[in-house]
Amino acid sequence: MKEMKRVCAILCMAGALAWAADTAKSTLEAALAALAGGDYPRAIEQAEQAAATYHAQHDLPNEALAANVAGSAYLHRGDYD
């Protein structure tokens, strides 16, 4: 019984990680769509949220991609700081 609980906990954790990865990907895609549509505040919000999720997952390549999308939105908005 103890081993079964451990297996269940591992499977639940794996499911949560997969869900977070899918959520981050969807959020980044929404940011890209907002950027393409000229909705820069939404693009920034979504991209920064995706970057934070990727950071928590230690997924540095996708974190950098999300940060670049946010940076592009800031530049298009004229916010150069």
CSV table of N, CA, C and O in Angstrom, one decimal:
chain,number,residue,atom,x,y,z
A,1,MET,N,0.8,-1.2,0.0
A,1,MET,CA,0.0,0.0,0.0
A,1,MET,C,0.9,1.3,0.0
A,1,MET,O,0.6,2.2,-0.7
A,2,LYS,N,2.0,1.2,0.8
A,2,LYS,CA,2.8,2.4,0.8
A,2,LYS,C,3.5,2.7,-0.5
A,2,LYS,O,3.6,3.8,-0.9
A,3,GLU,N,3.9,1.6,-1.2
A,3,GLU,CA,4.5,1.8,-2.5
A,3,GLU,C,3.5,2.3,-3.5
A,3,GLU,O,3.8,3.1,-4.4
A,4,MET,N,2.2,1.9,-3.4
A,4,MET,CA,1.1,2.4,-4.3
A,4,MET,C,0.9,3.9,-4.1
A,4,MET,O,0.8,4.7,-5.1
A,5,LYS,N,1.0,4.4,-2.9
A,5,LYS,CA,0.8,5.8,-2.6
A,5,LYS,C,2.0,6.6,-3.2
A,5,LYS,O,1.8,7.7,-3.7
A,6,ARG,N,3.2,6.0,-3.1
A,6,ARG,CA,4.3,6.7,-3.7
A,6,ARG,C,4.2,6.8,-5.2
A,6,ARG,O,4.5,7.8,-5.8
A,7,VAL,N,3.8,5.7,-5.8
A,7,VAL,CA,3.6,5.7,-7.3
A,7,VAL,C,2.6,6.8,-7.7
A,7,VAL,O,2.7,7.5,-8.6
A,8,CYS,N,1.5,6.8,-6.9
A,8,CYS,CA,0.4,7.8,-7.2
A,8,CYS,C,0.9,9.2,-7.1
A,8,CYS,O,0.6,10.1,-7.9
A,9,ALA,N,1.7,9.5,-6.1
A,9,ALA,CA,2.3,10.8,-5.8
A,9,ALA,C,3.2,11.2,-7.0
A,9,ALA,O,3.2,12.3,-7.5
A,10,ILE,N,4.0,10.3,-7.5
A,10,ILE,CA,4.9,10.5,-8.6
A,10,ILE,C,4.1,10.8,-9.9
A,10,ILE,O,4.4,11.8,-10.6
A,11,LEU,N,3.1,10.1,-10.1
A,11,LEU,CA,2.2,10.3,-11.3
A,11,LEU,C,1.5,11.6,-11.2
A,11,LEU,O,1.4,12.3,-12.2
A,12,CYS,N,1.1,12.0,-10.0
A,12,CYS,CA,0.4,13.3,-9.9
A,12,CYS,C,1.4,14.4,-10.1
A,12,CYS,O,1.0,15.4,-10.8
A,13,MET,N,2.6,14.3,-9.6
A,13,MET,CA,3.6,15.3,-9.8
A,13,MET,C,3.9,15.4,-11.3
A,13,MET,O,4.1,16.5,-11.9
A,14,ALA,N,4.1,14.3,-12.0
A,14,ALA,CA,4.3,14.3,-13.4
A,14,ALA,C,3.2,15.0,-14.2
A,14,ALA,O,3.4,15.8,-15.1
A,15,GLY,N,2.0,14.7,-13.8
A,15,GLY,CA,0.8,15.3,-14.4
A,15,GLY,C,0.8,16.8,-14.2
A,15,GLY,O,0.5,17.6,-15.1
A,16,ALA,N,1.2,17.3,-13.0
A,16,ALA,CA,1.2,18.7,-12.7
A,16,ALA,C,2.3,19.4,-13.6
A,16,ALA,O,2.1,20.5,-14.1
A,17,LEU,N,3.4,18.8,-13.7
A,17,LEU,CA,4.5,19.3,-14.5
A,17,LEU,C,4.1,19.5,-16.0
A,17,LEU,O,4.4,20.5,-16.7
A,18,ALA,N,3.4,18.4,-16.5
A,18,ALA,CA,3.0,18.4,-17.9
A,18,ALA,C,1.9,19.5,-18.1
A,18,ALA,O,1.9,20.3,-19.1
A,19,TRP,N,1.0,19.7,-17.1
A,19,TRP,CA,0.0,20.7,-17.2
A,19,TRP,C,0.7,22.1,-17.2
A,19,TRP,O,0.3,23.0,-18.0
A,20,ALA,N,1.6,22.3,-16.3
A,20,ALA,CA,2.3,23.6,-16.3
A,20,ALA,C,3.0,23.9,-17.6
A,20,ALA,O,3.0,25.1,-18.1
A,21,ALA,N,3.7,22.9,-18.2
A,21,ALA,CA,4.3,23.1,-19.5
A,21,ALA,C,3.3,23.5,-20.6
A,21,ALA,O,3.6,24.4,-21.4
A,22,ASP,N,2.2,22.8,-20.6
A,22,ASP,CA,1.2,23.1,-21.6
A,22,ASP,C,0.6,24.5,-21.4
A,22,ASP,O,0.4,25.3,-22.3
A,23,THR,N,0.4,24.9,-20.1
A,23,THR,CA,-0.1,26.2,-19.8
A,23,THR,C,0.9,27.3,-20.2
A,23,THR,O,0.5,28.3,-20.8
A,24,ALA,N,2.2,27.1,-19.9
A,24,ALA,CA,3.2,28.1,-20.3
A,24,ALA,C,3.3,28.2,-21.9
A,24,ALA,O,3.4,29.3,-22.4
A,25,LYS,N,3.2,27.1,-22.6
A,25,LYS,CA,3.2,27.1,-24.0
A,25,LYS,C,2.0,27.9,-24.6
A,25,LYS,O,2.1,28.7,-25.4
A,26,SER,N,0.8,27.6,-24.0
A,26,SER,CA,-0.4,28.3,-24.4
A,26,SER,C,-0.3,29.8,-24.1
A,26,SER,O,-0.7,30.6,-24.9
A,27,THR,N,0.2,30.1,-23.0
A,27,THR,CA,0.4,31.5,-22.6
A,27,THR,C,1.3,32.3,-23.5
A,27,THR,O,1.1,33.4,-23.9
A,28,LEU,N,2.4,31.6,-23.9
A,28,LEU,CA,3.4,32.2,-24.8
A,28,LEU,C,2.8,32.4,-26.2
A,28,LEU,O,3.0,33.4,-26.8
A,29,GLU,N,2.0,31.4,-26.6
A,29,GLU,CA,1.4,31.5,-27.9
A,29,GLU,C,0.4,32.7,-27.9
A,29,GLU,O,0.2,33.4,-28.9
A,30,ALA,N,-0.3,32.9,-26.8
A,30,ALA,CA,-1.3,34.0,-26.7
A,30,ALA,C,-0.5,35.3,-26.7
A,30,ALA,O,-1.0,36.3,-27.3
A,31,ALA,N,0.7,35.3,-26.1
A,31,ALA,CA,1.5,36.5,-26.1
A,31,ALA,C,2.0,36.9,-27.5
A,31,ALA,O,1.9,38.0,-28.0
A,32,LEU,N,2.4,35.9,-28.3
A,32,LEU,CA,2.8,36.1,-29.7
A,32,LEU,C,1.6,36.6,-30.5
A,32,LEU,O,1.8,37.5,-31.4
A,33,ALA,N,0.4,36.1,-30.3
A,33,ALA,CA,-0.7,36.5,-31.0
A,33,ALA,C,-1.1,38.0,-30.7
A,33,ALA,O,-1.4,38.8,-31.6
A,34,ALA,N,-1.0,38.3,-29.4
A,34,ALA,CA,-1.2,39.7,-29.0
A,34,ALA,C,-0.2,40.6,-29.6
A,34,ALA,O,-0.5,41.7,-30.0
A,35,LEU,N,1.1,40.2,-29.6
A,35,LEU,CA,2.1,41.0,-30.2
A,35,LEU,C,1.8,41.3,-31.7
A,35,LEU,O,1.9,42.4,-32.2
A,36,ALA,N,1.5,40.2,-32.4
A,36,ALA,CA,1.2,40.3,-33.8
A,36,ALA,C,0.0,41.2,-34.1
A,36,ALA,O,-0.1,41.9,-35.1
A,37,GLY,N,-1.0,41.2,-33.1
A,37,GLY,CA,-2.2,42.0,-33.3
A,37,GLY,C,-2.0,43.4,-32.7
A,37,GLY,O,-3.0,44.2,-32.8
A,38,GLY,N,-0.9,43.8,-32.2
A,38,GLY,CA,-0.7,45.1,-31.7
A,38,GLY,C,-1.2,45.4,-30.3
A,38,GLY,O,-1.2,46.5,-29.9
A,39,ASP,N,-1.6,44.4,-29.6
A,39,ASP,CA,-2.1,44.5,-28.2
A,39,ASP,C,-0.9,44.3,-27.3
A,39,ASP,O,-0.7,43.3,-26.7
A,40,TYR,N,-0.1,45.4,-27.2
A,40,TYR,CA,1.2,45.2,-26.5
A,40,TYR,C,1.1,45.0,-25.0
A,40,TYR,O,1.8,44.2,-24.5
A,41,PRO,N,0.2,45.7,-24.3
A,41,PRO,CA,0.0,45.4,-22.9
A,41,PRO,C,-0.3,44.0,-22.6
A,41,PRO,O,0.2,43.4,-21.7
A,42,ARG,N,-1.2,43.4,-23.4
A,42,ARG,CA,-1.6,42.0,-23.2
A,42,ARG,C,-0.4,41.1,-23.5
A,42,ARG,O,-0.1,40.1,-22.9
A,43,ALA,N,0.3,41.4,-24.6
A,43,ALA,CA,1.5,40.6,-25.0
A,43,ALA,C,2.5,40.6,-23.9
A,43,ALA,O,3.1,39.6,-23.5
A,44,ILE,N,2.8,41.8,-23.2
A,44,ILE,CA,3.7,41.9,-22.1
A,44,ILE,C,3.3,41.0,-21.0
A,44,ILE,O,4.0,40.3,-20.4
A,45,GLU,N,2.0,41.2,-20.6
A,45,GLU,CA,1.5,40.4,-19.5
A,45,GLU,C,1.6,38.9,-19.7
A,45,GLU,O,2.1,38.2,-18.8
A,46,GLN,N,1.2,38.4,-20.9
A,46,GLN,CA,1.2,37.0,-21.2
A,46,GLN,C,2.6,36.5,-21.2
A,46,GLN,O,3.0,35.4,-20.7
A,47,ALA,N,3.5,37.3,-21.9
A,47,ALA,CA,4.9,36.8,-22.1
A,47,ALA,C,5.6,36.8,-20.7
A,47,ALA,O,6.4,35.8,-20.5
A,48,GLU,N,5.4,37.7,-19.9
A,48,GLU,CA,6.0,37.7,-18.6
A,48,GLU,C,5.5,36.6,-17.7
A,48,GLU,O,6.3,36.0,-17.0
A,49,GLN,N,4.2,36.3,-17.8
A,49,GLN,CA,3.7,35.1,-17.1
A,49,GLN,C,4.3,33.8,-17.6
A,49,GLN,O,4.7,33.0,-16.8
A,50,ALA,N,4.4,33.7,-18.9
A,50,ALA,CA,5.1,32.5,-19.5
A,50,ALA,C,6.5,32.4,-19.0
A,50,ALA,O,7.0,31.3,-18.7
A,51,ALA,N,7.2,33.5,-19.1
A,51,ALA,CA,8.6,33.5,-18.6
A,51,ALA,C,8.8,33.1,-17.2
A,51,ALA,O,9.7,32.3,-16.9
A,52,ALA,N,7.9,33.5,-16.3
A,52,ALA,CA,7.9,33.1,-14.9
A,52,ALA,C,7.7,31.7,-14.8
A,52,ALA,O,8.3,31.0,-13.9
A,53,THR,N,6.7,31.1,-15.5
A,53,THR,CA,6.5,29.7,-15.5
A,53,THR,C,7.6,28.9,-15.9
A,53,THR,O,8.0,27.9,-15.3
A,54,TYR,N,8.2,29.3,-17.1
A,54,TYR,CA,9.4,28.6,-17.6
A,54,TYR,C,10.6,28.7,-16.6
A,54,TYR,O,11.3,27.7,-16.4
A,55,HIS,N,10.7,29.9,-16.0
A,55,HIS,CA,11.8,30.0,-15.0
A,55,HIS,C,11.6,29.0,-13.8
A,55,HIS,O,12.6,28.4,-13.4
A,56,ALA,N,10.4,28.9,-13.4
A,56,ALA,CA,10.1,28.0,-12.3
A,56,ALA,C,10.4,26.5,-12.7
A,56,ALA,O,10.8,25.7,-11.8
A,57,GLN,N,10.3,26.2,-14.0
A,57,GLN,CA,10.6,24.9,-14.5
A,57,GLN,C,12.0,24.7,-14.9
A,57,GLN,O,12.4,23.6,-15.3
A,58,HIS,N,12.8,25.7,-14.7
A,58,HIS,CA,14.2,25.7,-15.1
A,58,HIS,C,14.4,25.4,-16.6
A,58,HIS,O,15.3,24.7,-17.1
A,59,ASP,N,13.4,25.9,-17.4
A,59,ASP,CA,13.4,25.8,-18.9
A,59,ASP,C,14.0,27.1,-19.4
A,59,ASP,O,13.2,28.0,-19.9
A,60,LEU,N,15.3,27.2,-19.4
A,60,LEU,CA,15.9,28.5,-19.8
A,60,LEU,C,15.7,28.9,-21.3
A,60,LEU,O,15.5,30.1,-21.5
A,61,PRO,N,15.8,28.0,-22.2
A,61,PRO,CA,15.5,28.4,-23.6
A,61,PRO,C,14.1,29.0,-23.8
A,61,PRO,O,14.0,30.1,-24.5
A,62,ASN,N,13.1,28.4,-23.3
A,62,ASN,CA,11.8,29.0,-23.4
A,62,ASN,C,11.6,30.2,-22.6
A,62,ASN,O,10.8,31.1,-22.9
A,63,GLU,N,12.2,30.3,-21.4
A,63,GLU,CA,12.2,31.5,-20.6
A,63,GLU,C,12.7,32.7,-21.4
A,63,GLU,O,12.2,33.7,-21.4
A,64,ALA,N,13.9,32.4,-22.1
A,64,ALA,CA,14.5,33.5,-22.9
A,64,ALA,C,13.6,33.9,-24.0
A,64,ALA,O,13.4,35.1,-24.3
A,65,LEU,N,12.9,32.9,-24.7
A,65,LEU,CA,12.0,33.2,-25.8
A,65,LEU,C,10.9,34.1,-25.3
A,65,LEU,O,10.5,35.1,-25.9
A,66,ALA,N,10.3,33.7,-24.1
A,66,ALA,CA,9.2,34.5,-23.6
A,66,ALA,C,9.6,35.9,-23.2
A,66,ALA,O,8.9,36.9,-23.4
A,67,ALA,N,10.8,36.0,-22.6
A,67,ALA,CA,11.3,37.3,-22.3
A,67,ALA,C,11.6,38.2,-23.5
A,67,ALA,O,11.3,39.4,-23.5
A,68,ASN,N,12.0,37.6,-24.6
A,68,ASN,CA,12.2,38.3,-25.8
A,68,ASN,C,10.9,38.8,-26.4
A,68,ASN,O,10.8,39.9,-27.0
A,69,VAL,N,9.8,38.0,-26.3
A,69,VAL,CA,8.5,38.5,-26.7
A,69,VAL,C,8.1,39.7,-25.9
A,69,VAL,O,7.6,40.7,-26.5
A,70,ALA,N,8.3,39.6,-24.6
A,70,ALA,CA,7.9,40.8,-23.8
A,70,ALA,C,8.8,42.0,-24.2
A,70,ALA,O,8.2,43.1,-24.3
A,71,GLY,N,10.0,41.8,-24.4
A,71,GLY,CA,10.9,42.9,-24.8
A,71,GLY,C,10.5,43.5,-26.1
A,71,GLY,O,10.5,44.7,-26.3
A,72,SER,N,10.1,42.7,-27.0
A,72,SER,CA,9.6,43.2,-28.3
A,72,SER,C,8.3,44.0,-28.2
A,72,SER,O,8.2,45.1,-28.8
A,73,ALA,N,7.4,43.6,-27.3
A,73,ALA,CA,6.2,44.3,-27.0
A,73,ALA,C,6.6,45.7,-26.4
A,73,ALA,O,6.0,46.7,-26.7
A,74,TYR,N,7.5,45.7,-25.4
A,74,TYR,CA,7.9,46.9,-24.8
A,74,TYR,C,8.5,47.9,-25.9
A,74,TYR,O,8.2,49.1,-25.9
A,75,LEU,N,9.3,47.4,-26.8
A,75,LEU,CA,9.9,48.2,-27.8
A,75,LEU,C,8.8,48.8,-28.8
A,75,LEU,O,8.8,49.9,-29.1
A,76,HIS,N,7.9,47.9,-29.2
A,76,HIS,CA,6.8,48.4,-30.1
A,76,HIS,C,5.9,49.4,-29.4
A,76,HIS,O,5.4,50.3,-30.1
A,77,ARG,N,5.8,49.3,-28.1
A,77,ARG,CA,5.0,50.3,-27.3
A,77,ARG,C,5.7,51.6,-27.1
A,77,ARG,O,5.2,52.6,-26.7
A,78,GLY,N,7.0,51.6,-27.4
A,78,GLY,CA,7.9,52.8,-27.2
A,78,GLY,C,8.4,52.9,-25.8
A,78,GLY,O,8.9,54.0,-25.4
A,79,ASP,N,8.4,51.8,-25.0
A,79,ASP,CA,8.8,51.8,-23.7
A,79,ASP,C,10.3,51.2,-23.7
A,79,ASP,O,10.4,50.1,-23.6
A,80,TYR,N,11.3,52.1,-23.8
A,80,TYR,CA,12.6,51.7,-24.1
A,80,TYR,C,13.4,51.4,-22.8
A,80,TYR,O,14.5,50.9,-22.9
A,81,ASP,N,12.9,51.7,-21.6
A,81,ASP,CA,13.6,51.4,-20.4
A,81,ASP,C,13.6,49.9,-20.1
A,81,ASP,O,14.3,49.3,-19.6
